[in-house]
Amino acid sequence: MRPTVVYVHGNGNKVRSELLKSQWDTALFGRDMAEASRMAYWASVRYPEPLPDLRPDPLDGRTELIEETPAALDRAATEPPEDFVARTLGEARLDAGEISLEGRTGADESALVDWLRNMTYLADTLAQAGEPEEPGAELPLESLPLPRSGRTAVFRLLVKHAFKDVHAYFFGGAGPAMREVVEETLAGVDGGPLVVVGHSLGTILAYEVLMEQGREVELLVTVGSPLAITEVQDHLARPPAVPAGVTAWHNASDLRDLVALDHTLRPEYAPQERVTDLLVTNDSDNHHGISEYLSQHEVRAPVQRIFDGTG
């Protein structure tokens, strides 16, 4: 039977499911995969309407439509990190309503707040590193071609939405409905080799569902994942391990990706021989973009071998 790939998208609102699936297909395979691919589209659990078709998604590394006012840009450039952390946490709590641990380990959200703080300080470091020492000097390779206020806004936008959606998943009661989307998408796949590809928060959803189901998966691919972060692991329903049905797990990250602050799953997820950690170069605007991850040879080649029958 032919292989199937199931995608699990990451943080924030997205374009409609069919268009998002086609975008991932094109990035990973260079063409639309029709019925050979499925998108576990959980954005509708958190957001009432999808993004417009023609609007770039800044959380996936495209900054064209970050329509910040001058005042907002000034605040993004000057707001102290701890004030940003406190404001983001307050917004997440307000969005979540009453905090519910859903029976997960951990007494409160304090560990996750450490992740928010670490992301924020890395974001500010990257934004500051882009300042050329002399007028007219070239920006470092890793910097965005934006003034510092713009770079800070880009990075902090990613931090805010990454944290708020992860917070909603673990503490806001959204987790069961988000996992149900993944469960239903997997249930629609009948036979044949299965590949699961997750991005960002989507890697947590995919991982927890596969841990629960024990579903046979020939290849699990995670990109831009926070699963190596201790503060995230503290809130997983089960201790870290390779899901029983997963034959091989490839985890790819960019060193500048704010969400994937720790880049090595292998030490914590046994059996280690099933896990391959890959460092890649993601030159999207915030180094977290999904299209840039999926277009990496190290990410594409193992998936394509399965679909070509050579894997």
Tab-separated table of C-alpha atoms in Angstrom:
chain	number	residue	atom	x	y	z
A	1	MET	CA	0.000	0.000	0.000
A	2	ARG	CA	1.142	3.529	-0.696
A	3	PRO	CA	2.676	5.681	2.070
A	4	THR	CA	0.824	8.539	3.724
A	5	VAL	CA	2.199	11.610	5.462
A	6	VAL	CA	0.254	13.323	8.247
A	7	TYR	CA	1.192	16.922	9.040
A	8	VAL	CA	0.637	18.615	12.404
A	9	HIS	CA	1.058	22.384	12.167
A	10	GLY	CA	2.522	24.731	14.755
A	11	ASN	CA	1.666	27.851	16.740
A	12	GLY	CA	-0.824	30.504	15.812
A	13	ASN	CA	-3.651	30.867	13.356
A	14	LYS	CA	-3.170	29.481	9.830
A	15	VAL	CA	-4.651	29.707	6.352
A	16	ARG	CA	-7.424	27.199	5.597
A	17	SER	CA	-6.538	23.537	5.923
A	18	GLU	CA	-6.447	22.638	2.211
A	19	LEU	CA	-4.145	25.519	1.354
A	20	LEU	CA	-1.875	24.843	4.327
A	21	LYS	CA	-1.554	21.176	3.341
A	22	SER	CA	-0.655	22.162	-0.218
A	23	GLN	CA	1.996	24.588	1.055
A	24	TRP	CA	3.606	21.868	3.184
A	25	ASP	CA	3.411	19.407	0.263
A	26	THR	CA	5.180	21.844	-2.019
A	27	ALA	CA	7.920	22.563	0.514
A	28	LEU	CA	8.542	18.884	1.289
A	29	PHE	CA	7.906	17.191	-2.070
A	30	GLY	CA	7.859	19.980	-4.644
A	31	ARG	CA	4.275	19.140	-5.633
A	32	ASP	CA	0.787	18.670	-4.224
A	33	MET	CA	0.457	15.139	-2.833
A	34	ALA	CA	-3.345	14.910	-3.102
A	35	GLU	CA	-4.665	12.009	-0.973
A	36	ALA	CA	-1.172	10.897	0.028
A	37	SER	CA	-0.979	13.680	2.616
A	38	ARG	CA	-3.282	14.875	5.399
A	39	MET	CA	-3.202	17.987	7.583
A	40	ALA	CA	-4.163	17.679	11.259
A	41	TYR	CA	-5.609	21.190	11.349
A	42	TRP	CA	-6.080	22.191	14.987
A	43	ALA	CA	-6.044	25.982	14.451
A	44	SER	CA	-9.853	26.001	14.393
A	45	VAL	CA	-9.831	24.914	18.059
A	46	ARG	CA	-8.116	28.179	19.017
A	47	TYR	CA	-9.086	30.648	16.273
A	48	PRO	CA	-12.589	31.344	14.888
A	49	GLU	CA	-11.511	32.101	11.304
A	50	PRO	CA	-8.447	31.105	9.259
A	51	LEU	CA	-5.993	33.652	7.958
A	52	PRO	CA	-6.810	35.067	4.507
A	53	ASP	CA	-5.320	33.027	1.667
A	54	LEU	CA	-2.955	35.742	0.511
A	55	ARG	CA	-1.696	36.811	3.922
A	56	PRO	CA	1.833	35.658	4.811
A	57	ASP	CA	2.134	34.028	8.215
A	58	PRO	CA	4.716	35.888	10.340
A	59	LEU	CA	4.841	32.995	12.841
A	60	ASP	CA	6.088	30.776	10.034
A	61	GLY	CA	8.847	33.217	9.217
A	62	ARG	CA	7.321	35.849	6.941
A	63	THR	CA	7.245	39.431	8.195
A	64	GLU	CA	5.586	41.297	5.333
A	65	LEU	CA	2.306	41.857	7.124
A	66	ILE	CA	3.441	42.644	10.626
A	67	GLU	CA	1.450	45.854	10.708
A	68	GLU	CA	2.814	47.407	13.879
A	69	THR	CA	2.159	51.056	14.699
A	70	PRO	CA	5.182	53.237	15.426
A	71	ALA	CA	4.174	53.199	19.103
A	72	ALA	CA	4.029	49.403	19.146
A	73	LEU	CA	7.400	49.157	17.454
A	74	ASP	CA	8.871	51.586	19.953
A	75	ARG	CA	7.516	49.520	22.822
A	76	ALA	CA	8.853	46.328	21.255
A	77	ALA	CA	12.281	47.917	20.997
A	78	THR	CA	12.377	49.393	24.502
A	79	GLU	CA	10.130	47.279	26.755
A	80	PRO	CA	12.306	45.532	29.359
A	81	PRO	CA	12.374	41.744	28.914
A	82	GLU	CA	10.804	41.068	32.307
A	83	ASP	CA	7.932	43.436	31.497
A	84	PHE	CA	7.362	41.614	28.203
A	85	VAL	CA	7.424	38.262	30.007
A	86	ALA	CA	4.915	39.453	32.615
A	87	ARG	CA	2.600	40.949	29.993
A	88	THR	CA	2.696	37.821	27.819
A	89	LEU	CA	2.001	35.598	30.831
A	90	GLY	CA	-0.888	37.812	31.852
A	91	GLU	CA	-2.378	37.652	28.353
A	92	ALA	CA	-1.995	33.868	28.302
A	93	ARG	CA	-3.784	33.519	31.640
A	94	LEU	CA	-6.558	35.839	30.503
A	95	ASP	CA	-6.938	33.853	27.281
A	96	ALA	CA	-6.952	30.536	29.121
A	97	GLY	CA	-9.322	31.578	31.865
A	98	GLU	CA	-9.092	29.303	34.866
A	99	ILE	CA	-5.862	27.307	34.752
A	100	SER	CA	-6.405	23.564	34.564
A	101	LEU	CA	-3.553	21.053	34.652
A	102	GLU	CA	-5.663	18.322	32.982
A	103	GLY	CA	-4.091	15.771	35.295
A	104	ARG	CA	-0.579	16.449	34.044
A	105	THR	CA	2.569	16.426	36.142
A	106	GLY	CA	3.771	19.688	37.668
A	107	ALA	CA	2.197	21.746	40.415
A	108	ASP	CA	1.923	24.991	38.470
A	109	GLU	CA	3.027	26.878	35.372
A	110	SER	CA	6.300	28.229	36.784
A	111	ALA	CA	8.530	25.871	34.791
A	112	LEU	CA	6.881	26.884	31.536
A	113	VAL	CA	7.436	30.535	32.434
A	114	ASP	CA	11.171	29.813	32.542
A	115	TRP	CA	10.916	28.761	28.885
A	116	LEU	CA	9.116	32.021	28.069
A	117	ARG	CA	11.863	33.987	29.794
A	118	ASN	CA	14.637	32.093	27.996
A	119	MET	CA	12.975	32.592	24.617
A	120	THR	CA	12.618	36.302	25.317
A	121	TYR	CA	16.267	36.812	26.210
A	122	LEU	CA	17.428	34.876	23.143
A	123	ALA	CA	15.086	36.974	20.997
A	124	ASP	CA	16.589	40.168	22.376
A	125	THR	CA	20.109	38.858	21.887
A	126	LEU	CA	19.414	38.076	18.238
A	127	ALA	CA	17.776	41.469	17.686
A	128	GLN	CA	20.694	43.326	19.259
A	129	ALA	CA	23.287	41.277	17.382
A	130	GLY	CA	22.009	42.686	14.116
A	131	GLU	CA	23.248	46.207	14.819
A	132	PRO	CA	26.227	46.894	12.527
A	133	GLU	CA	29.204	48.419	14.282
A	134	GLU	CA	29.597	51.156	11.680
A	135	PRO	CA	27.105	52.959	9.420
A	136	GLY	CA	26.850	51.162	6.085
A	137	ALA	CA	28.452	47.966	7.408
A	138	GLU	CA	26.894	44.692	6.349
A	139	LEU	CA	24.585	42.935	8.780
A	140	PRO	CA	25.715	39.574	10.116
A	141	LEU	CA	24.446	36.615	8.101
A	142	GLU	CA	21.983	35.575	10.798
A	143	SER	CA	20.350	38.991	11.116
A	144	LEU	CA	17.174	40.228	9.513
A	145	PRO	CA	17.377	43.150	7.063
A	146	LEU	CA	15.269	45.273	9.412
A	147	PRO	CA	15.956	48.010	11.940
A	148	ARG	CA	16.370	46.715	15.462
A	149	SER	CA	12.812	47.666	16.428
A	150	GLY	CA	11.517	45.560	13.539
A	151	ARG	CA	13.688	42.580	14.427
A	152	THR	CA	12.569	42.791	18.052
A	153	ALA	CA	8.922	42.858	16.946
A	154	VAL	CA	9.420	39.809	14.700
A	155	PHE	CA	11.100	37.739	17.386
A	156	ARG	CA	8.772	38.775	20.191
A	157	LEU	CA	5.724	38.045	18.056
A	158	LEU	CA	6.959	34.470	17.706
A	159	VAL	CA	7.734	34.216	21.427
A	160	LYS	CA	4.312	35.516	22.438
A	161	HIS	CA	2.283	33.224	20.207
A	162	ALA	CA	4.464	30.186	20.835
A	163	PHE	CA	4.050	30.590	24.576
A	164	LYS	CA	0.348	31.455	24.502
A	165	ASP	CA	-0.620	28.411	22.421
A	166	VAL	CA	1.584	26.051	24.439
A	167	HIS	CA	0.142	27.564	27.623
A	168	ALA	CA	-3.386	27.002	26.282
A	169	TYR	CA	-2.488	23.412	25.461
A	170	PHE	CA	-1.097	22.547	28.886
A	171	PHE	CA	-3.075	24.887	31.167
A	172	GLY	CA	-6.023	26.384	29.296
A	173	GLY	CA	-8.113	23.283	28.679
A	174	ALA	CA	-7.480	23.276	24.907
A	175	GLY	CA	-5.276	20.172	24.939
A	176	PRO	CA	-7.941	17.438	24.563
A	177	ALA	CA	-9.623	19.097	21.576
A	178	MET	CA	-6.266	19.767	19.894
A	179	ARG	CA	-5.165	16.155	20.369
A	180	GLU	CA	-8.516	14.924	19.099
A	181	VAL	CA	-7.827	16.590	15.751
A	182	VAL	CA	-4.578	14.637	15.441
A	183	GLU	CA	-6.250	11.403	16.563
A	184	GLU	CA	-9.015	11.744	13.981
A	185	THR	CA	-6.572	12.563	11.194
A	186	LEU	CA	-4.461	9.498	11.998
A	187	ALA	CA	-7.585	7.342	12.220
A	188	GLY	CA	-8.373	8.251	8.623
A	189	VAL	CA	-5.175	6.609	7.390
A	190	ASP	CA	-5.668	2.947	6.472
A	191	GLY	CA	-2.541	0.853	6.047
A	192	GLY	CA	0.685	1.542	4.226
A	193	PRO	CA	3.831	3.168	5.620
A	194	LEU	CA	3.016	6.202	7.753
A	195	VAL	CA	5.136	9.352	8.106
A	196	VAL	CA	4.189	11.997	10.687
A	197	VAL	CA	5.637	15.505	10.364
A	198	GLY	CA	5.173	18.043	13.151
A	199	HIS	CA	6.266	21.648	13.538
A	200	SER	CA	6.655	23.629	16.760
A	201	LEU	CA	3.676	23.008	19.079
A	202	GLY	CA	2.507	20.449	16.523
A	203	THR	CA	5.435	18.251	17.550
A	204	ILE	CA	4.045	18.098	21.100
A	205	LEU	CA	0.591	17.154	19.808
A	206	ALA	CA	1.963	14.473	17.494
A	207	TYR	CA	4.253	13.089	20.170
A	208	GLU	CA	1.615	12.845	22.897
A	209	VAL	CA	-0.952	11.219	20.596
A	210	LEU	CA	1.583	8.668	19.349
A	211	MET	CA	2.658	7.917	22.917
A	212	GLU	CA	-0.966	7.216	23.797
A	213	GLN	CA	-1.857	5.210	20.697
A	214	GLY	CA	1.287	3.214	20.014
A	215	ARG	CA	0.452	3.666	16.317
A	216	GLU	CA	3.041	2.205	13.926
A	217	VAL	CA	4.935	5.058	12.285
A	218	GLU	CA	7.827	4.407	9.926
A	219	LEU	CA	9.239	7.916	10.367
A	220	LEU	CA	8.429	10.717	12.799
A	221	VAL	CA	9.849	14.099	11.741
A	222	THR	CA	9.886	17.020	14.166
A	223	VAL	CA	11.134	20.481	13.188
A	224	GLY	CA	11.479	23.582	15.346
A	225	SER	CA	10.365	21.470	18.307
A	226	PRO	CA	10.347	22.422	22.000
A	227	LEU	CA	10.272	18.745	23.056
A	228	ALA	CA	13.911	18.864	24.170
A	229	ILE	CA	13.166	21.729	26.581
A	230	THR	CA	13.152	20.571	30.200
A	231	GLU	CA	10.401	23.046	31.087
A	232	VAL	CA	8.171	21.511	28.388
A	233	GLN	CA	9.072	17.932	29.303
A	234	ASP	CA	7.961	18.669	32.869
A	235	HIS	CA	4.382	18.956	31.618
A	236	LEU	CA	4.192	15.965	29.259
A	237	ALA	CA	1.577	13.389	30.223
A	238	ARG	CA	4.208	10.633	30.198
A	239	PRO	CA	7.968	10.623	30.794
A	240	PRO	CA	10.030	11.319	27.644
A	241	ALA	CA	10.605	8.267	25.432
A	242	VAL	CA	10.348	7.315	21.775
A	243	PRO	CA	6.702	6.310	21.150
A	244	ALA	CA	6.521	2.521	21.003
A	245	GLY	CA	5.326	2.349	17.401
A	246	VAL	CA	7.867	4.795	15.961
A	247	THR	CA	10.625	3.070	13.993
A	248	ALA	CA	12.753	6.194	13.441
A	249	TRP	CA	12.586	9.778	14.708
A	250	HIS	CA	14.371	12.662	12.965
A	251	ASN	CA	14.471	15.984	14.809
A	252	ALA	CA	15.728	19.086	12.954
A	253	SER	CA	16.343	22.549	14.378
A	254	ASP	CA	18.197	25.769	13.699
A	255	LEU	CA	20.447	27.093	16.468
A	256	ARG	CA	18.717	30.493	16.175
A	257	ASP	CA	15.180	29.098	16.450
A	258	LEU	CA	13.658	30.645	19.579
A	259	VAL	CA	11.165	27.822	20.099
A	260	ALA	CA	13.727	25.017	19.904
A	261	LEU	CA	16.059	26.279	22.602
A	262	ASP	CA	17.462	22.781	23.201
A	263	HIS	CA	18.373	20.943	20.014
A	264	THR	CA	19.020	17.368	21.160
A	265	LEU	CA	16.205	14.944	21.857
A	266	ARG	CA	18.454	11.901	21.803
A	267	PRO	CA	19.769	12.085	25.408
A	268	GLU	CA	16.273	12.153	26.964
A	269	TYR	CA	14.194	10.028	24.571
A	270	ALA	CA	15.083	6.335	24.708
A	271	PRO	CA	15.900	4.140	22.921
A	272	GLN	CA	18.481	6.599	21.628
A	273	GLU	CA	19.331	4.604	18.520
A	274	ARG	CA	15.937	5.489	17.039
A	275	VAL	CA	16.538	9.250	17.356
A	276	THR	CA	18.574	11.420	14.986
A	277	ASP	CA	19.110	15.082	15.868
A	278	LEU	CA	19.907	17.369	12.930
A	279	LEU	CA	21.154	20.954	12.949
A	280	VAL	CA	20.018	22.782	9.820
A	281	THR	CA	20.054	26.352	8.554
A	282	ASN	CA	16.626	27.981	8.553
A	283	ASP	CA	16.924	31.425	7.001
A	284	SER	CA	13.291	32.397	7.348
A	285	ASP	CA	12.726	35.772	8.959
A	286	ASN	CA	12.514	34.353	12.481
A	287	HIS	CA	14.468	31.121	11.840
A	288	HIS	CA	11.363	29.082	12.705
A	289	GLY	CA	9.631	28.995	9.309
A	290	ILE	CA	8.081	25.690	8.263
A	291	SER	CA	8.729	25.993	4.514
A	292	GLU	CA	12.422	26.546	5.149
A	293	TYR	CA	12.573	23.536	7.470
A	294	LEU	CA	10.761	21.218	5.067
A	295	SER	CA	12.927	22.259	2.126
A	296	GLN	CA	16.127	21.166	3.884
A	297	HIS	CA	17.733	18.137	2.225
A	298	GLU	CA	18.276	16.462	5.597
A	299	VAL	CA	14.533	16.713	6.277
A	300	ARG	CA	13.210	15.909	2.796
A	301	ALA	CA	15.429	13.019	1.768
A	302	PRO	CA	14.322	10.385	4.341
A	303	VAL	CA	10.647	11.167	3.689
A	304	GLN	CA	11.035	11.022	-0.063
A	305	ARG	CA	12.874	7.693	0.165
A	306	ILE	CA	9.845	6.177	1.857
A	307	PHE	CA	7.554	7.526	-0.856
A	308	ASP	CA	9.929	6.339	-3.581
A	309	GLY	CA	10.024	2.868	-2.056
A	310	THR	CA	13.742	3.055	-1.288
A	311	GLY	CA	13.535	3.909	2.407
